[in-house]
mmCIF file of C-alpha atoms in Angstrom:
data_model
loop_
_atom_site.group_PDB
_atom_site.id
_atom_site.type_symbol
_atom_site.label_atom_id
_atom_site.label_comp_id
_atom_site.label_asym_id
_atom_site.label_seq_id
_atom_site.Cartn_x
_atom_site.Cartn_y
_atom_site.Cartn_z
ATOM 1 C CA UNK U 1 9.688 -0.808 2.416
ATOM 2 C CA UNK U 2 6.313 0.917 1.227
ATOM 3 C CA UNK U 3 5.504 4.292 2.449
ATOM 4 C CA UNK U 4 2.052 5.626 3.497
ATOM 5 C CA UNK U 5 0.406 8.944 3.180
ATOM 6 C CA UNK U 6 -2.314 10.425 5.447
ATOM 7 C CA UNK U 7 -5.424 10.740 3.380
ATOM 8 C CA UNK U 8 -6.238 14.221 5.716
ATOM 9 C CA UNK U 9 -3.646 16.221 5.218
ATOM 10 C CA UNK U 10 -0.975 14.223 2.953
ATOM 11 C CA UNK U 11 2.233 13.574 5.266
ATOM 12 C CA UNK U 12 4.126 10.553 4.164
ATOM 13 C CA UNK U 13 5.435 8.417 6.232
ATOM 14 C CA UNK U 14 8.513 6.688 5.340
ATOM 15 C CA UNK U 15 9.724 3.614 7.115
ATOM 16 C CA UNK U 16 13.485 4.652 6.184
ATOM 17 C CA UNK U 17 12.979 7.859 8.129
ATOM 18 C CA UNK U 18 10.512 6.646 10.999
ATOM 19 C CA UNK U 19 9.148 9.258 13.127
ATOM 20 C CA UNK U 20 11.962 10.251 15.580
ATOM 21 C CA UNK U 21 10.188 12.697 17.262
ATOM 22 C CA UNK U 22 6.902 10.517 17.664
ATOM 23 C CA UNK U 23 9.808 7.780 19.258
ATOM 24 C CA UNK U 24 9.513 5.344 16.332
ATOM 25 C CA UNK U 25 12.945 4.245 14.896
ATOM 26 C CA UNK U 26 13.960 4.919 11.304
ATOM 27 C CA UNK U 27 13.522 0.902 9.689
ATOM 28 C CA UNK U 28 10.370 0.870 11.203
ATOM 29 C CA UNK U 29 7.581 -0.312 9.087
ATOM 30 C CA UNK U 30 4.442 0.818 8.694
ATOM 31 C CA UNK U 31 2.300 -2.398 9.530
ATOM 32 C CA UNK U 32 4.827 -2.196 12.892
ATOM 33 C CA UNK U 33 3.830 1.003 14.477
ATOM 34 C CA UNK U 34 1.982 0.787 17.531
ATOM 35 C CA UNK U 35 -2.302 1.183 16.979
ATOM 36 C CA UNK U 36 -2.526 4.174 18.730
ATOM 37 C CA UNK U 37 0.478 5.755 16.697
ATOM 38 C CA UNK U 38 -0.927 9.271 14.947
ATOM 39 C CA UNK U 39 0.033 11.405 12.024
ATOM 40 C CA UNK U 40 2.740 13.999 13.423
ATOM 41 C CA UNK U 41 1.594 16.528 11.573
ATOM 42 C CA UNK U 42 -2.985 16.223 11.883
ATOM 43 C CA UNK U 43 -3.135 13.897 14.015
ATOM 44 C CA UNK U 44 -5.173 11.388 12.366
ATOM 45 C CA UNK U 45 -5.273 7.699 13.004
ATOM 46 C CA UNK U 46 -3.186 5.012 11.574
ATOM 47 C CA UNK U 47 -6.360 3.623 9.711
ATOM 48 C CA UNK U 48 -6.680 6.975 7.861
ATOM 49 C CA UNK U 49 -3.046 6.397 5.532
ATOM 50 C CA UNK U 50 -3.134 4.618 2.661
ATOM 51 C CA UNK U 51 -0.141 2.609 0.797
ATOM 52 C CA UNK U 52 1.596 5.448 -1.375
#
């Protein structure tokens, strides 16, 4: 599964790991997370990462 990194601050966001706090389930890719998901860490939109 690829990973993703915010192009404002520079979290990545691995699909092995999800984002358990933001309620999405490790296994979860990337092109799966809801639209309105946002980096846990800026904020920014999904349309702001970029494939790692």
């Amino acid at each position: 599964m690829e990973r993703y990194v915010c192009s404002v601050c520079g979290y990545t966001y691995d699909p092995v790991q999800g984002d358990p706090e933001g309620g999405v389930k490790p296994g979860t890719r990337f092109q799966d997370l809801p639209d309105d998901w946002r980096c846990p860490v800026c904020g920014a939109a999904k349309d702001l990462f970029e494939k790692e």
